[in-house]
């Protein structure tokens, strides 16, 4: 159902695991104005595949390269295991998107001058509370957790420390793959990113 659902759907042959192509609403819309049958076979684009063991950041790169914004996930035998979309990656990394009734991300300054930060904290807000003018850059990251993921190049574990922009960010809590809470304190001296 395109009215409120996805903008693209897989075209399957019998079994949903047998994906033959990807249909896009924008390709289908002009044809809906004409009476008569529509040849869905001709409209379907070649699907793009990703292994189920592919790291989430690599999946994100593949989705960026895909015009379909949908990848078919396959196992080591080439058997379809499902689909992945940008929203799936966002949910895996950032957790479920907050409802309007949920509390806003917090930044709490501790008595020693360090900060306890919500991973969902907007990067601009993190720059303001940490007083770091160049915290946001042209990478396009919206949240502090997203920027730390990019700096680290992988999903850090609880207890991992990322030193960046003269700050020491310790991952203090995760919710699944999502960075939930970060303890930030000024770094004593320059250290490489990802230590």
mmCIF file with all atom_site columns, C-alpha atoms in Angstrom:
data_model
loop_
_atom_site.group_PDB
_atom_site.id
_atom_site.type_symbol
_atom_site.label_atom_id
_atom_site.label_alt_id
_atom_site.label_comp_id
_atom_site.label_asym_id
_atom_site.label_entity_id
_atom_site.label_seq_id
_atom_site.pdbx_PDB_ins_code
_atom_site.Cartn_x
_atom_site.Cartn_y
_atom_site.Cartn_z
_atom_site.occupancy
_atom_site.B_iso_or_equiv
_atom_site.pdbx_formal_charge
_atom_site.auth_seq_id
_atom_site.auth_comp_id
_atom_site.auth_asym_id
_atom_site.auth_atom_id
_atom_site.pdbx_PDB_model_num
ATOM 1   C CA . UNK A 1 1   ? 0.000  0.000   0.000   1.00 0.00 ? 1   UNK A CA 1
ATOM 2   C CA . UNK A 1 2   ? 1.816  3.104   -1.218  1.00 0.00 ? 2   UNK A CA 1
ATOM 3   C CA . UNK A 1 3   ? -0.489 5.700   0.389   1.00 0.00 ? 3   UNK A CA 1
ATOM 4   C CA . UNK A 1 4   ? 1.259  5.443   3.736   1.00 0.00 ? 4   UNK A CA 1
ATOM 5   C CA . UNK A 1 5   ? 3.811  2.699   3.264   1.00 0.00 ? 5   UNK A CA 1
ATOM 6   C CA . UNK A 1 6   ? 7.193  2.404   1.599   1.00 0.00 ? 6   UNK A CA 1
ATOM 7   C CA . UNK A 1 7   ? 8.116  4.109   -1.669  1.00 0.00 ? 7   UNK A CA 1
ATOM 8   C CA . UNK A 1 8   ? 9.432  0.842   -3.100  1.00 0.00 ? 8   UNK A CA 1
ATOM 9   C CA . UNK A 1 9   ? 8.504  -2.821  -2.814  1.00 0.00 ? 9   UNK A CA 1
ATOM 10  C CA . UNK A 1 10  ? 10.239 -6.065  -3.772  1.00 0.00 ? 10  UNK A CA 1
ATOM 11  C CA . UNK A 1 11  ? 8.835  -8.004  -6.739  1.00 0.00 ? 11  UNK A CA 1
ATOM 12  C CA . UNK A 1 12  ? 8.907  -11.721 -5.899  1.00 0.00 ? 12  UNK A CA 1
ATOM 13  C CA . UNK A 1 13  ? 8.242  -14.930 -7.804  1.00 0.00 ? 13  UNK A CA 1
ATOM 14  C CA . UNK A 1 14  ? 6.031  -17.126 -5.630  1.00 0.00 ? 14  UNK A CA 1
ATOM 15  C CA . UNK A 1 15  ? 8.172  -17.315 -2.503  1.00 0.00 ? 15  UNK A CA 1
ATOM 16  C CA . UNK A 1 16  ? 8.916  -13.944 -0.816  1.00 0.00 ? 16  UNK A CA 1
ATOM 17  C CA . UNK A 1 17  ? 12.549 -15.088 -0.559  1.00 0.00 ? 17  UNK A CA 1
ATOM 18  C CA . UNK A 1 18  ? 12.769 -15.158 -4.377  1.00 0.00 ? 18  UNK A CA 1
ATOM 19  C CA . UNK A 1 19  ? 13.199 -11.439 -5.101  1.00 0.00 ? 19  UNK A CA 1
ATOM 20  C CA . UNK A 1 20  ? 13.299 -10.665 -8.815  1.00 0.00 ? 20  UNK A CA 1
ATOM 21  C CA . UNK A 1 21  ? 13.419 -6.896  -8.661  1.00 0.00 ? 21  UNK A CA 1
ATOM 22  C CA . UNK A 1 22  ? 12.360 -3.712  -6.912  1.00 0.00 ? 22  UNK A CA 1
ATOM 23  C CA . UNK A 1 23  ? 9.281  -1.700  -7.922  1.00 0.00 ? 23  UNK A CA 1
ATOM 24  C CA . UNK A 1 24  ? 9.193  2.046   -7.292  1.00 0.00 ? 24  UNK A CA 1
ATOM 25  C CA . UNK A 1 25  ? 6.046  4.058   -6.793  1.00 0.00 ? 25  UNK A CA 1
ATOM 26  C CA . UNK A 1 26  ? 7.475  6.941   -8.843  1.00 0.00 ? 26  UNK A CA 1
ATOM 27  C CA . UNK A 1 27  ? 7.873  4.554   -11.820 1.00 0.00 ? 27  UNK A CA 1
ATOM 28  C CA . UNK A 1 28  ? 4.376  3.152   -11.349 1.00 0.00 ? 28  UNK A CA 1
ATOM 29  C CA . UNK A 1 29  ? 2.483  6.418   -10.787 1.00 0.00 ? 29  UNK A CA 1
ATOM 30  C CA . UNK A 1 30  ? 2.460  7.690   -14.398 1.00 0.00 ? 30  UNK A CA 1
ATOM 31  C CA . UNK A 1 31  ? 1.164  4.322   -15.627 1.00 0.00 ? 31  UNK A CA 1
ATOM 32  C CA . UNK A 1 32  ? -1.764 4.320   -13.183 1.00 0.00 ? 32  UNK A CA 1
ATOM 33  C CA . UNK A 1 33  ? -3.349 7.154   -15.165 1.00 0.00 ? 33  UNK A CA 1
ATOM 34  C CA . UNK A 1 34  ? -3.684 4.921   -18.236 1.00 0.00 ? 34  UNK A CA 1
ATOM 35  C CA . UNK A 1 35  ? -6.391 2.249   -18.410 1.00 0.00 ? 35  UNK A CA 1
ATOM 36  C CA . UNK A 1 36  ? -5.342 -1.333  -18.901 1.00 0.00 ? 36  UNK A CA 1
ATOM 37  C CA . UNK A 1 37  ? -2.831 -3.762  -17.453 1.00 0.00 ? 37  UNK A CA 1
ATOM 38  C CA . UNK A 1 38  ? 0.585  -2.698  -16.189 1.00 0.00 ? 38  UNK A CA 1
ATOM 39  C CA . UNK A 1 39  ? 3.676  -4.798  -16.947 1.00 0.00 ? 39  UNK A CA 1
ATOM 40  C CA . UNK A 1 40  ? 5.276  -4.946  -13.505 1.00 0.00 ? 40  UNK A CA 1
ATOM 41  C CA . UNK A 1 41  ? 8.016  -7.230  -14.819 1.00 0.00 ? 41  UNK A CA 1
ATOM 42  C CA . UNK A 1 42  ? 9.313  -4.459  -17.069 1.00 0.00 ? 42  UNK A CA 1
ATOM 43  C CA . UNK A 1 43  ? 9.111  -1.826  -14.318 1.00 0.00 ? 43  UNK A CA 1
ATOM 44  C CA . UNK A 1 44  ? 11.114 -3.776  -11.741 1.00 0.00 ? 44  UNK A CA 1
ATOM 45  C CA . UNK A 1 45  ? 14.693 -2.648  -11.277 1.00 0.00 ? 45  UNK A CA 1
ATOM 46  C CA . UNK A 1 46  ? 17.565 -5.046  -10.630 1.00 0.00 ? 46  UNK A CA 1
ATOM 47  C CA . UNK A 1 47  ? 17.827 -5.653  -6.851  1.00 0.00 ? 47  UNK A CA 1
ATOM 48  C CA . UNK A 1 48  ? 21.017 -4.896  -4.916  1.00 0.00 ? 48  UNK A CA 1
ATOM 49  C CA . UNK A 1 49  ? 22.262 -7.455  -2.418  1.00 0.00 ? 49  UNK A CA 1
ATOM 50  C CA . UNK A 1 50  ? 24.186 -7.334  0.850   1.00 0.00 ? 50  UNK A CA 1
ATOM 51  C CA . UNK A 1 51  ? 25.496 -10.198 2.980   1.00 0.00 ? 51  UNK A CA 1
ATOM 52  C CA . UNK A 1 52  ? 23.821 -10.638 6.373   1.00 0.00 ? 52  UNK A CA 1
ATOM 53  C CA . UNK A 1 53  ? 27.278 -10.414 8.005   1.00 0.00 ? 53  UNK A CA 1
ATOM 54  C CA . UNK A 1 54  ? 28.017 -6.969  6.538   1.00 0.00 ? 54  UNK A CA 1
ATOM 55  C CA . UNK A 1 55  ? 28.817 -4.364  9.243   1.00 0.00 ? 55  UNK A CA 1
ATOM 56  C CA . UNK A 1 56  ? 26.099 -1.738  9.724   1.00 0.00 ? 56  UNK A CA 1
ATOM 57  C CA . UNK A 1 57  ? 28.300 1.175   8.588   1.00 0.00 ? 57  UNK A CA 1
ATOM 58  C CA . UNK A 1 58  ? 29.105 -0.672  5.339   1.00 0.00 ? 58  UNK A CA 1
ATOM 59  C CA . UNK A 1 59  ? 25.365 -1.331  4.867   1.00 0.00 ? 59  UNK A CA 1
ATOM 60  C CA . UNK A 1 60  ? 24.818 2.411   5.250   1.00 0.00 ? 60  UNK A CA 1
ATOM 61  C CA . UNK A 1 61  ? 27.400 3.081   2.513   1.00 0.00 ? 61  UNK A CA 1
ATOM 62  C CA . UNK A 1 62  ? 25.680 0.532   0.252   1.00 0.00 ? 62  UNK A CA 1
ATOM 63  C CA . UNK A 1 63  ? 22.297 2.173   0.858   1.00 0.00 ? 63  UNK A CA 1
ATOM 64  C CA . UNK A 1 64  ? 23.750 5.574   -0.027  1.00 0.00 ? 64  UNK A CA 1
ATOM 65  C CA . UNK A 1 65  ? 25.010 4.126   -3.314  1.00 0.00 ? 65  UNK A CA 1
ATOM 66  C CA . UNK A 1 66  ? 21.674 2.429   -4.058  1.00 0.00 ? 66  UNK A CA 1
ATOM 67  C CA . UNK A 1 67  ? 19.002 4.347   -5.952  1.00 0.00 ? 67  UNK A CA 1
ATOM 68  C CA . UNK A 1 68  ? 16.447 1.971   -4.466  1.00 0.00 ? 68  UNK A CA 1
ATOM 69  C CA . UNK A 1 69  ? 17.147 2.668   -0.782  1.00 0.00 ? 69  UNK A CA 1
ATOM 70  C CA . UNK A 1 70  ? 16.452 -1.020  -0.269  1.00 0.00 ? 70  UNK A CA 1
ATOM 71  C CA . UNK A 1 71  ? 18.926 -3.886  -0.143  1.00 0.00 ? 71  UNK A CA 1
ATOM 72  C CA . UNK A 1 72  ? 18.146 -7.594  -0.255  1.00 0.00 ? 72  UNK A CA 1
ATOM 73  C CA . UNK A 1 73  ? 19.920 -9.373  2.627   1.00 0.00 ? 73  UNK A CA 1
ATOM 74  C CA . UNK A 1 74  ? 21.334 -12.794 1.732   1.00 0.00 ? 74  UNK A CA 1
ATOM 75  C CA . UNK A 1 75  ? 23.133 -15.470 3.742   1.00 0.00 ? 75  UNK A CA 1
ATOM 76  C CA . UNK A 1 76  ? 26.372 -17.222 2.745   1.00 0.00 ? 76  UNK A CA 1
ATOM 77  C CA . UNK A 1 77  ? 24.408 -19.508 0.396   1.00 0.00 ? 77  UNK A CA 1
ATOM 78  C CA . UNK A 1 78  ? 22.730 -16.612 -1.420  1.00 0.00 ? 78  UNK A CA 1
ATOM 79  C CA . UNK A 1 79  ? 19.360 -17.309 0.215   1.00 0.00 ? 79  UNK A CA 1
ATOM 80  C CA . UNK A 1 80  ? 17.257 -14.210 0.839   1.00 0.00 ? 80  UNK A CA 1
ATOM 81  C CA . UNK A 1 81  ? 16.945 -13.473 4.562   1.00 0.00 ? 81  UNK A CA 1
ATOM 82  C CA . UNK A 1 82  ? 15.049 -10.196 4.277   1.00 0.00 ? 82  UNK A CA 1
ATOM 83  C CA . UNK A 1 83  ? 15.307 -6.542  3.323   1.00 0.00 ? 83  UNK A CA 1
ATOM 84  C CA . UNK A 1 84  ? 17.136 -3.587  4.816   1.00 0.00 ? 84  UNK A CA 1
ATOM 85  C CA . UNK A 1 85  ? 16.233 0.084   4.376   1.00 0.00 ? 85  UNK A CA 1
ATOM 86  C CA . UNK A 1 86  ? 17.791 3.331   5.654   1.00 0.00 ? 86  UNK A CA 1
ATOM 87  C CA . UNK A 1 87  ? 15.178 3.375   8.436   1.00 0.00 ? 87  UNK A CA 1
ATOM 88  C CA . UNK A 1 88  ? 16.319 -0.102  9.545   1.00 0.00 ? 88  UNK A CA 1
ATOM 89  C CA . UNK A 1 89  ? 19.913 1.137   9.822   1.00 0.00 ? 89  UNK A CA 1
ATOM 90  C CA . UNK A 1 90  ? 18.822 4.270   11.680  1.00 0.00 ? 90  UNK A CA 1
ATOM 91  C CA . UNK A 1 91  ? 16.808 2.181   14.131  1.00 0.00 ? 91  UNK A CA 1
ATOM 92  C CA . UNK A 1 92  ? 19.725 -0.242  14.645  1.00 0.00 ? 92  UNK A CA 1
ATOM 93  C CA . UNK A 1 93  ? 22.162 2.575   15.372  1.00 0.00 ? 93  UNK A CA 1
ATOM 94  C CA . UNK A 1 94  ? 19.998 5.198   17.076  1.00 0.00 ? 94  UNK A CA 1
ATOM 95  C CA . UNK A 1 95  ? 17.177 3.074   18.489  1.00 0.00 ? 95  UNK A CA 1
ATOM 96  C CA . UNK A 1 96  ? 13.506 3.737   18.003  1.00 0.00 ? 96  UNK A CA 1
ATOM 97  C CA . UNK A 1 97  ? 12.724 7.330   17.133  1.00 0.00 ? 97  UNK A CA 1
ATOM 98  C CA . UNK A 1 98  ? 11.255 9.183   20.093  1.00 0.00 ? 98  UNK A CA 1
ATOM 99  C CA . UNK A 1 99  ? 7.579  10.039  20.209  1.00 0.00 ? 99  UNK A CA 1
ATOM 100 C CA . UNK A 1 100 ? 6.519  13.609  20.944  1.00 0.00 ? 100 UNK A CA 1
ATOM 101 C CA . UNK A 1 101 ? 5.700  12.591  24.508  1.00 0.00 ? 101 UNK A CA 1
ATOM 102 C CA . UNK A 1 102 ? 9.226  11.309  25.192  1.00 0.00 ? 102 UNK A CA 1
ATOM 103 C CA . UNK A 1 103 ? 11.736 13.462  27.053  1.00 0.00 ? 103 UNK A CA 1
ATOM 104 C CA . UNK A 1 104 ? 14.212 15.486  25.034  1.00 0.00 ? 104 UNK A CA 1
ATOM 105 C CA . UNK A 1 105 ? 17.839 14.311  25.009  1.00 0.00 ? 105 UNK A CA 1
ATOM 106 C CA . UNK A 1 106 ? 19.668 15.581  28.066  1.00 0.00 ? 106 UNK A CA 1
ATOM 107 C CA . UNK A 1 107 ? 23.033 17.113  28.865  1.00 0.00 ? 107 UNK A CA 1
ATOM 108 C CA . UNK A 1 108 ? 23.849 17.053  32.577  1.00 0.00 ? 108 UNK A CA 1
ATOM 109 C CA . UNK A 1 109 ? 26.969 18.743  33.934  1.00 0.00 ? 109 UNK A CA 1
ATOM 110 C CA . UNK A 1 110 ? 28.507 16.817  36.837  1.00 0.00 ? 110 UNK A CA 1
ATOM 111 C CA . UNK A 1 111 ? 30.187 18.367  39.894  1.00 0.00 ? 111 UNK A CA 1
ATOM 112 C CA . UNK A 1 112 ? 33.678 17.663  38.488  1.00 0.00 ? 112 UNK A CA 1
ATOM 113 C CA . UNK A 1 113 ? 32.888 19.695  35.343  1.00 0.00 ? 113 UNK A CA 1
ATOM 114 C CA . UNK A 1 114 ? 32.434 16.653  33.109  1.00 0.00 ? 114 UNK A CA 1
ATOM 115 C CA . UNK A 1 115 ? 29.191 15.973  31.258  1.00 0.00 ? 115 UNK A CA 1
ATOM 116 C CA . UNK A 1 116 ? 26.744 13.079  31.069  1.00 0.00 ? 116 UNK A CA 1
ATOM 117 C CA . UNK A 1 117 ? 25.238 13.285  27.583  1.00 0.00 ? 117 UNK A CA 1
ATOM 118 C CA . UNK A 1 118 ? 22.378 11.497  25.853  1.00 0.00 ? 118 UNK A CA 1
ATOM 119 C CA . UNK A 1 119 ? 23.552 9.914   22.591  1.00 0.00 ? 119 UNK A CA 1
ATOM 120 C CA . UNK A 1 120 ? 20.527 11.460  20.833  1.00 0.00 ? 120 UNK A CA 1
ATOM 121 C CA . UNK A 1 121 ? 21.728 14.959  21.748  1.00 0.00 ? 121 UNK A CA 1
ATOM 122 C CA . UNK A 1 122 ? 21.796 17.173  18.652  1.00 0.00 ? 122 UNK A CA 1
ATOM 123 C CA . UNK A 1 123 ? 25.353 17.874  17.548  1.00 0.00 ? 123 UNK A CA 1
ATOM 124 C CA . UNK A 1 124 ? 24.706 21.636  17.628  1.00 0.00 ? 124 UNK A CA 1
ATOM 125 C CA . UNK A 1 125 ? 23.495 21.362  21.242  1.00 0.00 ? 125 UNK A CA 1
ATOM 126 C CA . UNK A 1 126 ? 26.537 19.252  22.179  1.00 0.00 ? 126 UNK A CA 1
ATOM 127 C CA . UNK A 1 127 ? 28.774 21.946  20.642  1.00 0.00 ? 127 UNK A CA 1
ATOM 128 C CA . UNK A 1 128 ? 26.994 24.578  22.726  1.00 0.00 ? 128 UNK A CA 1
ATOM 129 C CA . UNK A 1 129 ? 27.219 22.774  26.089  1.00 0.00 ? 129 UNK A CA 1
ATOM 130 C CA . UNK A 1 130 ? 30.809 21.613  25.543  1.00 0.00 ? 130 UNK A CA 1
ATOM 131 C CA . UNK A 1 131 ? 31.777 25.058  24.196  1.00 0.00 ? 131 UNK A CA 1
ATOM 132 C CA . UNK A 1 132 ? 33.393 23.606  21.079  1.00 0.00 ? 132 UNK A CA 1
ATOM 133 C CA . UNK A 1 133 ? 32.676 25.846  18.099  1.00 0.00 ? 133 UNK A CA 1
ATOM 134 C CA . UNK A 1 134 ? 33.875 23.391  15.437  1.00 0.00 ? 134 UNK A CA 1
ATOM 135 C CA . UNK A 1 135 ? 32.211 20.276  16.867  1.00 0.00 ? 135 UNK A CA 1
ATOM 136 C CA . UNK A 1 136 ? 29.824 20.094  13.931  1.00 0.00 ? 136 UNK A CA 1
ATOM 137 C CA . UNK A 1 137 ? 31.532 19.727  10.578  1.00 0.00 ? 137 UNK A CA 1
ATOM 138 C CA . UNK A 1 138 ? 30.503 18.933  7.032   1.00 0.00 ? 138 UNK A CA 1
ATOM 139 C CA . UNK A 1 139 ? 30.001 15.188  7.714   1.00 0.00 ? 139 UNK A CA 1
ATOM 140 C CA . UNK A 1 140 ? 26.258 15.740  8.088   1.00 0.00 ? 140 UNK A CA 1
ATOM 141 C CA . UNK A 1 141 ? 25.857 13.987  11.432  1.00 0.00 ? 141 UNK A CA 1
ATOM 142 C CA . UNK A 1 142 ? 22.748 15.052  13.355  1.00 0.00 ? 142 UNK A CA 1
ATOM 143 C CA . UNK A 1 143 ? 23.553 13.660  16.808  1.00 0.00 ? 143 UNK A CA 1
ATOM 144 C CA . UNK A 1 144 ? 26.572 13.309  19.062  1.00 0.00 ? 144 UNK A CA 1
ATOM 145 C CA . UNK A 1 145 ? 26.278 9.506   18.877  1.00 0.00 ? 145 UNK A CA 1
ATOM 146 C CA . UNK A 1 146 ? 26.259 9.659   15.074  1.00 0.00 ? 146 UNK A CA 1
ATOM 147 C CA . UNK A 1 147 ? 29.378 11.826  15.016  1.00 0.00 ? 147 UNK A CA 1
ATOM 148 C CA . UNK A 1 148 ? 31.181 9.518   17.448  1.00 0.00 ? 148 UNK A CA 1
ATOM 149 C CA . UNK A 1 149 ? 30.245 6.522   15.279  1.00 0.00 ? 149 UNK A CA 1
ATOM 150 C CA . UNK A 1 150 ? 31.818 8.253   12.289  1.00 0.00 ? 150 UNK A CA 1
ATOM 151 C CA . UNK A 1 151 ? 34.942 9.203   14.290  1.00 0.00 ? 151 UNK A CA 1
ATOM 152 C CA . UNK A 1 152 ? 35.361 5.628   15.541  1.00 0.00 ? 152 UNK A CA 1
ATOM 153 C CA . UNK A 1 153 ? 34.469 3.939   12.245  1.00 0.00 ? 153 UNK A CA 1
ATOM 154 C CA . UNK A 1 154 ? 32.620 1.161   14.063  1.00 0.00 ? 154 UNK A CA 1
ATOM 155 C CA . UNK A 1 155 ? 29.979 0.738   16.747  1.00 0.00 ? 155 UNK A CA 1
ATOM 156 C CA . UNK A 1 156 ? 31.847 1.185   20.032  1.00 0.00 ? 156 UNK A CA 1
ATOM 157 C CA . UNK A 1 157 ? 31.259 -1.052  23.029  1.00 0.00 ? 157 UNK A CA 1
ATOM 158 C CA . UNK A 1 158 ? 30.270 0.149   26.486  1.00 0.00 ? 158 UNK A CA 1
ATOM 159 C CA . UNK A 1 159 ? 33.455 1.383   28.156  1.00 0.00 ? 159 UNK A CA 1
ATOM 160 C CA . UNK A 1 160 ? 35.168 2.346   24.895  1.00 0.00 ? 160 UNK A CA 1
ATOM 161 C CA . UNK A 1 161 ? 36.741 5.804   24.838  1.00 0.00 ? 161 UNK A CA 1
ATOM 162 C CA . UNK A 1 162 ? 36.889 8.070   21.802  1.00 0.00 ? 162 UNK A CA 1
ATOM 163 C CA . UNK A 1 163 ? 39.140 11.127  22.017  1.00 0.00 ? 163 UNK A CA 1
ATOM 164 C CA . UNK A 1 164 ? 37.996 13.797  19.596  1.00 0.00 ? 164 UNK A CA 1
ATOM 165 C CA . UNK A 1 165 ? 38.155 17.603  19.460  1.00 0.00 ? 165 UNK A CA 1
ATOM 166 C CA . UNK A 1 166 ? 40.121 17.713  22.764  1.00 0.00 ? 166 UNK A CA 1
ATOM 167 C CA . UNK A 1 167 ? 37.364 15.786  24.533  1.00 0.00 ? 167 UNK A CA 1
ATOM 168 C CA . UNK A 1 168 ? 37.368 12.257  25.938  1.00 0.00 ? 168 UNK A CA 1
ATOM 169 C CA . UNK A 1 169 ? 34.014 10.568  25.213  1.00 0.00 ? 169 UNK A CA 1
ATOM 170 C CA . UNK A 1 170 ? 33.392 7.329   27.119  1.00 0.00 ? 170 UNK A CA 1
ATOM 171 C CA . UNK A 1 171 ? 30.458 5.174   26.058  1.00 0.00 ? 171 UNK A CA 1
ATOM 172 C CA . UNK A 1 172 ? 28.738 4.488   29.384  1.00 0.00 ? 172 UNK A CA 1
ATOM 173 C CA . UNK A 1 173 ? 25.554 2.810   28.168  1.00 0.00 ? 173 UNK A CA 1
ATOM 174 C CA . UNK A 1 174 ? 24.235 1.225   24.984  1.00 0.00 ? 174 UNK A CA 1
ATOM 175 C CA . UNK A 1 175 ? 20.732 0.139   24.043  1.00 0.00 ? 175 UNK A CA 1
ATOM 176 C CA . UNK A 1 176 ? 21.325 -2.643  21.544  1.00 0.00 ? 176 UNK A CA 1
ATOM 177 C CA . UNK A 1 177 ? 23.613 -1.074  18.950  1.00 0.00 ? 177 UNK A CA 1
ATOM 178 C CA . UNK A 1 178 ? 22.536 2.467   19.846  1.00 0.00 ? 178 UNK A CA 1
ATOM 179 C CA . UNK A 1 179 ? 24.869 4.671   21.888  1.00 0.00 ? 179 UNK A CA 1
ATOM 180 C CA . UNK A 1 180 ? 22.550 5.664   24.720  1.00 0.00 ? 180 UNK A CA 1
ATOM 181 C CA . UNK A 1 181 ? 24.772 7.598   27.143  1.00 0.00 ? 181 UNK A CA 1
ATOM 182 C CA . UNK A 1 182 ? 28.191 9.246   26.935  1.00 0.00 ? 182 UNK A CA 1
ATOM 183 C CA . UNK A 1 183 ? 30.451 10.611  29.663  1.00 0.00 ? 183 UNK A CA 1
ATOM 184 C CA . UNK A 1 184 ? 32.460 13.557  28.287  1.00 0.00 ? 184 UNK A CA 1
ATOM 185 C CA . UNK A 1 185 ? 35.436 15.253  29.910  1.00 0.00 ? 185 UNK A CA 1
ATOM 186 C CA . UNK A 1 186 ? 38.219 17.412  28.530  1.00 0.00 ? 186 UNK A CA 1
ATOM 187 C CA . UNK A 1 187 ? 41.158 15.296  27.386  1.00 0.00 ? 187 UNK A CA 1
ATOM 188 C CA . UNK A 1 188 ? 44.362 15.755  29.402  1.00 0.00 ? 188 UNK A CA 1
ATOM 189 C CA . UNK A 1 189 ? 46.430 15.888  26.222  1.00 0.00 ? 189 UNK A CA 1
ATOM 190 C CA . UNK A 1 190 ? 46.115 15.139  22.542  1.00 0.00 ? 190 UNK A CA 1
ATOM 191 C CA . UNK A 1 191 ? 45.414 11.487  21.844  1.00 0.00 ? 191 UNK A CA 1
ATOM 192 C CA . UNK A 1 192 ? 44.521 9.830   18.546  1.00 0.00 ? 192 UNK A CA 1
ATOM 193 C CA . UNK A 1 193 ? 40.877 9.268   17.659  1.00 0.00 ? 193 UNK A CA 1
ATOM 194 C CA . UNK A 1 194 ? 39.539 5.868   18.724  1.00 0.00 ? 194 UNK A CA 1
ATOM 195 C CA . UNK A 1 195 ? 41.758 5.209   21.739  1.00 0.00 ? 195 UNK A CA 1
#
